[in-house]
Each structure stands twice: as C-alpha cells, then as structure tokens.
Amino acid sequence: MIDKSIIEAGNAARAADLAVDYDTLGERLDRRGIDINAIKDKIAAFGVAIPSWGVGTGGTRFARFPGPGEPRDIFDKLADCGVIQQLTRATPSVSLHIPWDIAPAEDLLSRAEEAGLTFDAMNSNTFQDHEDHPLSYKYGSLSHTDAATRSQAVDHNIECIELGEKIGSKALTIWVGDGSNFPGQSNFTRQFERYLDSARVIYDRLADDWTLLTEHKMYEPAFYSTVVQDWGTNLLIAQQLGEKAKCLVDLGHHAPNVNIEMIVARLNQFGKLGGFHFNDSKYGDDDLDAGSIDPYRLFLVFNELVEAEADPDFDPMHMLDQSHNVTDPIESLMISATEVQRAYAQALLVDRAALGGFQQENDALMATLTLKQAFRTDVEPILAMARQETGGAIDPVAAYREACYRAAVAEERPAVSGAGGGIV
Amino acid sequence: MIDKSIIEAGNAARAADLAVDYDTLGERLDRRGIDINAIKDKIAAFGVAIPSWGVGTGGTRFARFPGPGEPRDIFDKLADCGVIQQLTRATPSVSLHIPWDIAPAEDLLSRAEEAGLTFDAMNSNTFQDHEDHPLSYKYGSLSHTDAATRSQAVDHNIECIELGEKIGSKALTIWVGDGSNFPGQSNFTRQFERYLDSARVIYDRLADDWTLLTEHKMYEPAFYSTVVQDWGTNLLIAQQLGEKAKCLVDLGHHAPNVNIEMIVARLNQFGKLGGFHFNDSKYGDDDLDAGSIDPYRLFLVFNELVEAEADPDFDPMHMLDQSHNVTDPIESLMISATEVQRAYAQALLVDRAALGGFQQENDALMATLTLKQAFRTDVEPILAMARQETGGAIDPVAAYREACYRAAVAEERPAVSGAGGGIV
Amino acid sequence: MIDKSIIEAGNAARAADLAVDYDTLGERLDRRGIDINAIKDKIAAFGVAIPSWGVGTGGTRFARFPGPGEPRDIFDKLADCGVIQQLTRATPSVSLHIPWDIAPAEDLLSRAEEAGLTFDAMNSNTFQDHEDHPLSYKYGSLSHTDAATRSQAVDHNIECIELGEKIGSKALTIWVGDGSNFPGQSNFTRQFERYLDSARVIYDRLADDWTLLTEHKMYEPAFYSTVVQDWGTNLLIAQQLGEKAKCLVDLGHHAPNVNIEMIVARLNQFGKLGGFHFNDSKYGDDDLDAGSIDPYRLFLVFNELVEAEADPDFDPMHMLDQSHNVTDPIESLMISATEVQRAYAQALLVDRAALGGFQQENDALMATLTLKQAFRTDVEPILAMARQETGGAIDPVAAYREACYRAAVAEERPAVSGAGGGIV
Amino acid sequence: MIDKSIIEAGNAARAADLAVDYDTLGERLDRRGIDINAIKDKIAAFGVAIPSWGVGTGGTRFARFPGPGEPRDIFDKLADCGVIQQLTRATPSVSLHIPWDIAPAEDLLSRAEEAGLTFDAMNSNTFQDHEDHPLSYKYGSLSHTDAATRSQAVDHNIECIELGEKIGSKALTIWVGDGSNFPGQSNFTRQFERYLDSARVIYDRLADDWTLLTEHKMYEPAFYSTVVQDWGTNLLIAQQLGEKAKCLVDLGHHAPNVNIEMIVARLNQFGKLGGFHFNDSKYGDDDLDAGSIDPYRLFLVFNELVEAEADPDFDPMHMLDQSHNVTDPIESLMISATEVQRAYAQALLVDRAALGGFQQENDALMATLTLKQAFRTDVEPILAMARQETGGAIDPVAAYREACYRAAVAEERPAVSGAGGGIV
C-alpha cells in the first residue's frame, strides 16, 4: 500500500486550489439548479470493478512487452488493485479470472480484506487450453461438436461458481471464443443449440441470488463467425435461459459505427442489461483505456444509465476490461476508473426535464445542446473532492509516482522475459 | 412484351451450344452424385419478386440521372416487369409501393394478368410526406412523439393492407426511416415503445394468412440512431407482436463486416425469418445489383436457405430491392434475378452429407472446400436450360437489346428532366 | 439582420455571470501558465466559412423535408449567413456553389458587404446535370470517357474561377462524384489519367495567388469506386498538378475507423494540406453538425492544426459543410461554428512543452492526459466573451429565437413543397 | 517429401476425368476465342512464395492451439514447404523471417535445393524484442524517439540484407508495428520523419538489383495510430526513398470497405506497386486463407494485375501471408496457392478488348458481365492439368493425406505445449 503521508502531503498541496475550483463550479451548477454536493455523494458511492488480469501488462498476437514488477500471482494482483482503490476510492472490488487466479478461498478473502477489496463477478476461461484439462478448446468449448469437451467446459464454469460462492461473488461472466474461421466450418444453428444446451446446465447450477452474464463479441479469436456475435444473439441466450441470465456489454465488441448506447437502452428496456466491460476502441477490440478515444460515447452510455436509474430495480454491474500494453497498468486503471466516474458525473448533470421537453417538441438542437452542456462541464473538482473526502488522492497518478510503488515491487517480483512467442 | 420470334431466334442460335454445355455439366455433376435435371427443376420453380420502383432509374441525394423511356405509372411499371418475367421466367410477381402505385384493384389485377404477373408483399411509405397527408413525417412516423402523426402513419399502413387484400397479396412490409440525427434528439426507449404500439395496431388488422415483415437498417435517412437499427431490434418487434410478424433481411442494411448469413441462420432458428430484399453493397445501403460485389456472400446466404429447406414449413419471401443509377433497370433486374437463381443453384449443389461430416470432425479445410466446390461450379447451363424450357430467353439481355424495347417505350413515355434538386 | 437591441438585451442579462465565469476560468488557466486573454484574442480572430447551400434544409435520397422560410436564391442565403455572422462573429465569409449561386458579381459584392461578409472558396458542380449544359454527367465529368463532356466540365470550373476573381475569392474547390457502380465499369487507370488531364487545364488557368483544393471521398454517389477516393489519390493529384494544388479534408469522407488527424498531419508535413470541410459523421458522409457526434476527434484535428501553426506559412482554409435535415439551418450553423472555435480554443490550451517531453520519454499516459486536460476545460466563457466583445451574442441561439427571424422571413419566402421525389 | 508413387497413383485415378473436363472446358473457351493451353502454360509458370512462418500453426492474443508435428526450425519449415511445392508446383520459393530463420547460408541453400525451393524476399522483425538485442521495441523501432533503438533496428535490417545476399534473395520487406495507443502519445510528424531517416539508411545499403518493399497496415499491434497506416503513407515512403523502394499490399491491412483493387491500380500507375501478401479477411487483419472469404475480390485484384501485364516491366512479387489457426498449415498453404492461381487464371480469361469497348461506351452492365463471365468459369481443370503436367498432384490435399506426412513428422518433432500465455 502507499504510505498515507504521501497521499496527505499531496492533498495538502492541492487542497486550496481544489476548494476554490469546487466552490466556483458549485456556483455555476447552482445557477442550473444542481446541488454539487449531491453529485459528489453519488460519485463517492459509485465504484467500478477491476479485472484481476488488468494489472498485468497486456499484449498482442505479435508480442508482449512486459514492464517492471509484473504481478506473479493473484496475491500480487490483489496488492496492486489495493493501491488503485486506496488512491482512487473508485474501485472497491476485483473480478477474478479462473484458472489464472485459483487460490484457497480463505487466502483470497483475507488478502482482499487487507487490500480493502471485495469480489465482483467470476470469469471463466474456455478460450485457452488448461494444463489439467485433457481436452482442447481449439475447436470450441460450450458449443464444441464433441460432448465430452462441452462437458469439460461446463464443469469448469461450475468450478468458477463454486469458488465464487465461497468468496462472496454473485455473478458468473461467460465469454467464449467459440466460432469458426471458414465458411462452412461450423453449422451455425447446431453450434448455437449446443451452446444453449451447455449454458442451461450452468444456469441451472446458479443460486437464486446469482446472475449469469453472457458477453457478445463480433470477432476474435474466431475470424469468420462467432457464436455470440452480437447483442441479438446475446439477448436470445438471456431469453432462453431465464430471469437470472442477463447480457454484458463490452464497449469494444461491436461492429464498426454501431450505436452502442442504443443497444444499452434496448437491453435495459427488456430487462436484460446485466453489466458492462468498460474500455475504449478505435478499430476492433482494442481494449484501450476507458474514455481515451471517444469520451463522448462513454458519456452517452452513462446518459442511458442515468436515464434508467429512475427504475429502482436497475442495478447493472460495472467492470473495467482493458489491455495495458504501453502504460503502467496501475496508472491506466486509476485513470480509467476516474474516466468512468467522470462520464457518470457528467450524465448526472443532464437537465432531464428540459431534455424530455425538447425531445417531445422535436427540438433536436436544444436537446443535443442539453447533453453537450452537461458533457462539457469540467467535473474534475467533483471527482477530486470525492476522492479527498474518502481518503483517496486528489491526484492519484502524482501520488503513485511519488510513492515509487512500481520500483518497490520490481525489487521483489522478478523480471519477465520480453522475448515474444512466434505468433504471427 | 417482346416479340416471341426474337426470343425463339436467339434461343435457336444458342441451343446447340447450350445442349452440349448442359450435358457435359450433367456428366460432371453425375460423378458427384447430383441429378442435374432435379436442380434445373428447382430453379425453374424458384422466383424472386420485382419491386415496382426498381424499374425506374434510381438516384442519390446528389442527383438522379434518368434514362430514356422511364415508366410513368404503375401500369408502365407492370409492362416493364412483364418483360423481365417473359425473358427470365424468374420473376413471377411484383411488390407494390404505396402511395406511388395506387390504382384501382381491378385495373392492377387485369394489367398484371396480361403481363403474366401476380402481386407479392405490399410496401408502405412513411419516410416521405404524402400530398394528401396533412402531417409531416420529418420527425418520424410510427414512432413520432405526436399521436396524430403516428395515427396517420398507422392508417396509411392499413390502407396498404386493404389494397393488398384486393389484389392477392399476403404480406405487408414496413420500413420506416424513423430515428434521430443528434444524440439526445430522441429518447430511445420511449421512441421504441411508440413504434411497438403503432405496429401492434397494424398487426391486429392483419388477416390470419398474412405476414407482417419488418425491416431493419443501420442508418440512412437517420444518421445518429435508427429505431429498427439491426436484427436484434427487429427480432424484438417480431417477438412482441406475435406469430404473423417476421423479420425481413435486406443484404445492404448492416454494419460493416457483419456476418449476414449468420443472422439469417439465427432468425430462422427462432422462427422469425420472413424474407429478403436482395441487392449488394460495398459501403452502405448501396442498393447495387444482387451478387455484383460479393457473389460468394450471396451464395453463403443461400447455403443457409437450402439448409433450412429441410423444414417443410420454411417459406421465406424473396424480393429484389435495388437502385439502378447507371444501367437500364430492366437489364439490371434480369441479371439480378439470374444471380439470385445462380446462388440458389450453387447452394443446391453442396454435398450436405459430406459437409455435415466435416463439421462434426472439425475438418475446417474440407468443410469450406465442400462449399467452394459447389460455388465454383458454373451453373449457367442449368439456369439457361430452365429459361429455355419455360419459354424464356437463353440470353435475356441479348434478346432484350435485339428487341429494342427501351427505344420503343421511349417514344411513348416522355423524357424526364435530369436537373437535380438542390440537395447536398 | 437581427435588431441590435435584442442582442444587447440578451447580453446584458448574461454579462454578469459571464464575467464571473471568465474570471474564474482565467484564474484556473493562470495556474497552468496560460493567459486567457491571449486565447480569447485568437478565438476572436478565427473564422470559419459558411457554405451557401448550408442555409437551406438538406435531405437524403429518400426525402427532403423543407422548413419554413427557405432561402429562394443566393441573396436570401447571404441574408441568412449575415445573421449567423452577426450573432456569432465566427463566420466572416461565404463559400459559393456554382451554378446554384450565379448572380452578377456587383450584386454579390454589394449584398455581401451589407451582410458583413466576404467570399471564400468557389465550389464547382459537375455531379449534377445543368439545364444549360448539353451533355450529361451521368457517367462522369472531369474523368468521363467522352472528351466533349470532360471539356464541358472543365469549362464550368473555369467559369467558377472567373466569377470568383470578380468577387475576391482566392480558391476553387473541386469535388466530383465520378466513379463507378460495378466492377469493370471503369478502367481505374485510364479514368484517373483523364481526371488529371482535365484538372491540369483548370490548374493552368489559376492566377498565382489562387489555390486549387481537391476533395477526396470514399464513396457516394458512386458505390463501387470513386476516382478521388482517399487522401492517397488526393495527394497524387496535388503532386502532379503543382504548388497551387492542395488537398481539402472533409471529416466525413473517410473509411470507417480511419485516423483522420493523422491524415491531417501527413498532408501538412508534405505541404499539401489545403483546408477543411468541417462536419461530423457516425456512419458515412452523414454531414451532421461539427462536433455533434465525436467532439474529441474534432479537438484532435485542431490539435494538429495548432501544432502546425508553428510554421508561419501554415494557412489552411476552414469551411463548414453540413446537411441540416431536422434543425433550423441557421441555428445549426451558429452552433457548428462555435464548436469549431471550441475545438480550436481547447487545442490552444494544450501544454505543448510538456506534451513534447512526455512524447520523447514515451510517457503515453501523461501525454494523453495533457491533451485531455485541455479538452475537458470548459472554454465556453472564452468563446462567449469573444462574441460579446466583438458585438455578437453571448447566447446566439437565444438571441436568434427571440428575434423570430425565421418567422419573419417565412412571411416573405413562399413555402416549398415537401413531397419527395420517387428516389429510392 | 511425399513418395512419388502416391502422387502417381492418385493422378492415375483422376486422369481420365480430368482429361474430359479439360477438353470440354477447352471447347467452351475456344468458342470465346481463348486457347486453353496458353492459359495453362501461364498458370504453370506462375508461382507464389510461401512465408516460412506460415507452416507453423498461428494464434491470437488469446491463445495458440498447436497441431501435431510443428516445425522446430527453418529446416523443418523448408521440408514442409518442399512438400507444398512438390504437390502443387505453385510455390517455388520461400520467404524467410529474421531472426526466426537465422541459419548458415550454405545450409539454407543446400536444404532449399533439396526441397526444390529458392528464396524470395527477406523479412525483418522489429515488432518483437530479440534476446540478443539490448534495447526494447516496446515504444517503436525505426521511428523510436531514442536514436540508439532506431540504430539497432536499422542494423537488424541490414543483417537481413546481408543474409539475403548470400542466399539469392533480391528484396527486403519491412513491416513495423510502430505507432501509438493513445492520442498524444506520439507526434505524428516527428515520428514519421524518424521513420524516413531510418529507412533511408537501410535503402542506401541495398544493392542496385534489390527492392525495398514497405508494408502498410491500418492498426494492430498499435491501436490508436500506426506509422505506415495506409497506402498514402506507404507511397510517400517509396517516393522519398527512391526507385528501388516500392509498396507491398497485404490484402488484410486496410480499413473496412476499402476498394483494394483500386489501390493496386493507383500504385501501379505511379510505378510503386512492389508486391503482395495474399490472404483474406472479414473483420481486420484476420490472415485467413487467400480467397476463402471473398474470392471475387481476389479475382478483381488479379484483374488489375493482368491489365498491368501489358507493361513488360511489370513484375510484382507474390507471397502468401496467413495465419493457420484451425487447419493443417500445409493443407491451407496448398489450397491458398491454388486459389491465387485460380484468380489469376480467371483474370486471364477476361475478354479485354470487349471490356475496353464497354468501358468506353459506359455500358456498365456488359462491362461487369464480362468480368463475371471470366470469374464464374470453373478453371479447376486448367489448374489440375498444369499440376499434373509438371509432376504435381491433381488433388494435392488427397495426396497429402494419403501420404500421412503429418503423422510421420509428428513422430520426429516433439509436441508443443498448448497452454496459452496470460495475454488478454
């Protein structure tokens, strides 16, 4: 963890400016009829889960260039996640990935508690072969033509549920890479029937207070077809399985140009919006930092979520899911959590009564300006004040760098070779 | 109509070569266990409807460059469609577009009979203002915020059904341009609720033996969001409305890179595949001639359709929907109908038993080669023989050009000004 | 023109709040070492040209829904443009489109002077047929296979230059729709040779102080290939023609996902960045309001422009080019001009010394946060203060609506029929 | 190598049918004025190079699922390539990738000769770190901000040239992954200047009879910007460096919807078309088998190449570049080489005189049908006859499977672990 004195000293140096900025923003918002403190309280209460694998350096099929002090196991990862939560107060939970993060439940619980963290959704993995699984997922997992392979994949998911139950998780997220690389390789209908049959077995194993989140993705690792290729197929899965099944939306898993905020609205309208994997993308599933490429799109997604908050049962899960190839993963995750909060804060500023009126009148210009007014408000003072008041850092990156955390863990954690695999 | 002697003379000159080509192809297919005559019979029985508007020259928002002899009304259009059917024997029906094609039912029936045609699905139009409709569709139709405008749009659709009932149609196709051009202009959820409410009124008016086909489209004329933007929303509509409601797939209405044949399979799997608008596209809703850009994709769609034929209840509707900007529309429609038949014929050649085996064994290479073997077979002799035997032309374009039909009608039909509107 | 008293009253009501907001922003910027007044002065000096056709309501190939008070001719258009400039002080010039705006030069000059406007680049039109041009552009213009048609298109461009010379323009912008709709329709190489030959004749006619701007576009109205399809071909044109030839970048004319700001940098690096057509798009050439879909992308383009300002010879042209289908065009153009200024102001706030250091050190996180810090600064007080000080309106849309300009001109200008063409 | 008796037995069983099919096709082509033997001779003389890495199983960033008998080193790879050439007679050369294929030149030469192969272009690798290179390419190679890293990358390329000179190669292909993942991370202009400076050093080292091929790619491994992102930048490189520098076109490296055949035509028109990496793609750089997704596009590329053959100096290089994730790489490469030949054969069948006439007359329909007539001709008998006459297999996959080559080498080559890395 970061020494508190570093956080406190950094905050002390920034507190006066922050107070001024917060007050002047408060006055401007007050003119618009908005109570800045109410916004700040909502931000302070808002959290986004960290994916355990996010604290490691990512890579591409061409190469992975590791950084210093890479986490060696789930306990190192929990330590890194603890730092993110300590500084940002925006990331209270961690989402585990099995088998990468397998460990005794009691150890996971105690180390998470030390780091001030709880456990979010469990993630299964049947897009890679496991050393202790006899059958390969090369040609699919839940939808494989071979019943034994499907069964192995189902059992793995149940194993994830069982560990999750012990550590307080309430959801299982399934993403499979199943699909095909050639026209004709797979029979689309038979393949999806097999998927549904497998998913039903997993679904039936879920406790009543659990949620099954299925994730769609247009392509990669399969390059001609993917079983759960879009929200249409994802919706069918959730409909076929039942009430505990909902759809997870990863912002980078869509076709070019697709209106993602509209998909969010549709899924919510029909009770099937389960949660998010936040990240950003320019080309494909780029897994870039949330809000780094198109911050307005992130705002528009949150505009839908705030709209949906009117329903008291609305409670989707929020998780980051990014690949950090050229930055320190801890820094990227801190900034990304902040960007998600920023989009939420901006969306909270939208004058919904005015917006509704403009929509009814087809005053497109004023309607869109109503969104823009909220979006262009610099809410950084709100985010920073929320951090300061909850014990976090006004400037998380500055505090992190000053603490030299990375250099410190690099002394304990051995360097990882950068030599790439021969994958092209 | 084209003088029969022209067709007969053309066929006579080509018959000997065709016989040789048909026989040698028959021998090659026989080696693969395929009876060429059975394929030919299926092709002869297969038809695709012509859109009435397709026989006029299309345009873009920048300009329309009319050709000579443009049809002046639905009766001219029926005459042109009659020529297409006469020469190709592949287009036995016409799909009307209301209000463009409004005419007394008895006149429509008698002129269609003269032209050897019947009537396919009716198409309503609420993406343009009608001279006799007091309210504008500028901000929407079935999903408009104003109840009176929605009601006007509903009434128009019912008017289409009523005309259709008189002329033997059994389906109504609804495509709306409703959407928005700015973030915030429309509330996605309220807008879709209004759409569903309007559609329900239309649906309830349908006779039991009618089908309601709804059509999705990613964008254009709306450029930020579209109410029925993709097959996911289209599926929701069909689910909400009931059994008579099914989804229509236009090949050009999807996001870039989307696997359309997979959407076809999904809709069929869940009983919601209603029919097709065939065309081709490279960029957006280009409305190019079927199979002109990516003939393999058209084949892969038909591969799904032939796969689905195993179900005796499977009976989707087939229609061309193209915009002919630089060709003679009659020629383009003849060739496009032929290309649709070609894809069907190729798909019929797929060795499905072998394919199923390769799929089960994950022999991706042989599975895809099984499709390719069918696709690369030059089935032109089958198509030509089917035409010849049913009284059509072995070479429809040659016959059409020799008959100088266009020049003849241009004498009767006045030239249309080519001066573009000021739309940029 | 708008009555000054309306502007003054509106400003008076907003001046106090603006002063506070400007001062508190000034303080915050001062902490970052930025002089707010210097930024404001640059904004006040920055203008973007209005396209004359932009003040009319646009449409799609499906329909055009006109609004009240549509301008009847170039003089009405100049009046509307004058209002935009009066209220925003951001649009000092107008870009004419020939033949739509043909009028005696002296009349154009006098009416523009009355409206407080000058003339920007001339735009030729060979994507539509002209009533007084005997030959059709259906199959192309500058690249047509027919020499006489090419010659007619060249002459038209020279006519545009001649009118431009009389009214103080210094540039000709050429956009052609030439291309093809079918593989094989055109020989790519011969077609481009013909284009270059025609363009050379036009280029040779240009005075030394004129610039020839050529515009690339991926597709539409041609749907298989377009002669000037991307910046690569555009660059070749500029290279082949000579120093007076430069490339114009329209933000909506690129393939999906393309990094446009990088194209801007490349063209500038090699001396061929001539200017911009600003708008926004989500799918294709949607011609939506600048900054309405992806404001961060607009900022990133201006980030390149500010970077390039270090070169004293850097002087690209800026023009809006949008289609206003659902808004009052005057309102959209006012807001769009403001959005362009906003992006410029934000880009001016980038700490370039810090950015350069982070780039050199490969500190990707701090580099991108440096841009984000500038982007998320709410510069509205700077823009509003610049308008107020130069006689414009603090809130242009409010002033415009209060003045009831549209209702007033609608009394003089007859309503235009909304009945769509039969183009589908 | 495959036992000749297996090939001979397989051919003997198929020879009679092939003779019939070849003769009947010959008759049909004769009617169109085409000499089938002339086509066959051109096909027999046409070869496409195999990438050495193509004989290994590829993977994605999620996982790699190896197959049995993976080649352990360049000598195993040469053996596999020899089999491909033995059976298809379409792949006379191999393209090496350094450092993966480093070996003594004399050993490379002798083993290649044994396998009946020569060496095509050399490929350098600065998108991965090398064990013996002290500096990392994490933040770039030829365009790195650090001069020492750039120098190391330059030296590596020169090392590739030196080895190439010893083994008879005449070209160096450079593909770099340099780019950025965040707006602001890199200064586009400075980065490209550094790239050009580095490339110039390599270029100056080239012998006069060598070609430098540079390869553009839209994205991946960099996800916000890529230094050589498209053909425009690639063209600038070739222009800046000089006559020996030309552009390499990989079919999967473009933005969605881009017209690749037009890029081929443009590069050729200006003397800068250097060669191809053939593969196919549906979404991104999918590296699927050539012609497997869109065979008509492959044909249209070859249509440009045959068009360009009129110039006696036209001599681009042809190479496959694919990733085989779910097939036996040897089988995929054999089929892909055949598909490239097929597209070439079809393009040779185009009636260019007729095509030119239709183009001149703007007879778009007949022009495109002229291409389609060639494309839909089943040229398999020509390809098979060319293979048979040059000692290859009429059905290469059947011969390969019958020979049980994979099982045989799997006995010698140890199994590779399938456990994926932790890259997500």
XYZ file of C-alpha atoms in Angstrom, chain B residues 50 69 91 102 134 138 188 227 319 333 369 405:
12
model
C -39.548 -7.415 -58.508
C -38.419 5.635 -71.500
C -39.701 -13.040 -61.538
C -52.109 3.381 -56.054
C -51.741 16.716 -43.516
C -39.992 14.894 -40.835
C -34.520 5.580 -27.441
C -35.432 2.884 -34.448
C -37.613 -9.852 -53.381
C -33.256 -6.679 -62.786
C -13.810 -26.741 -49.816
C -37.851 -2.412 -76.127
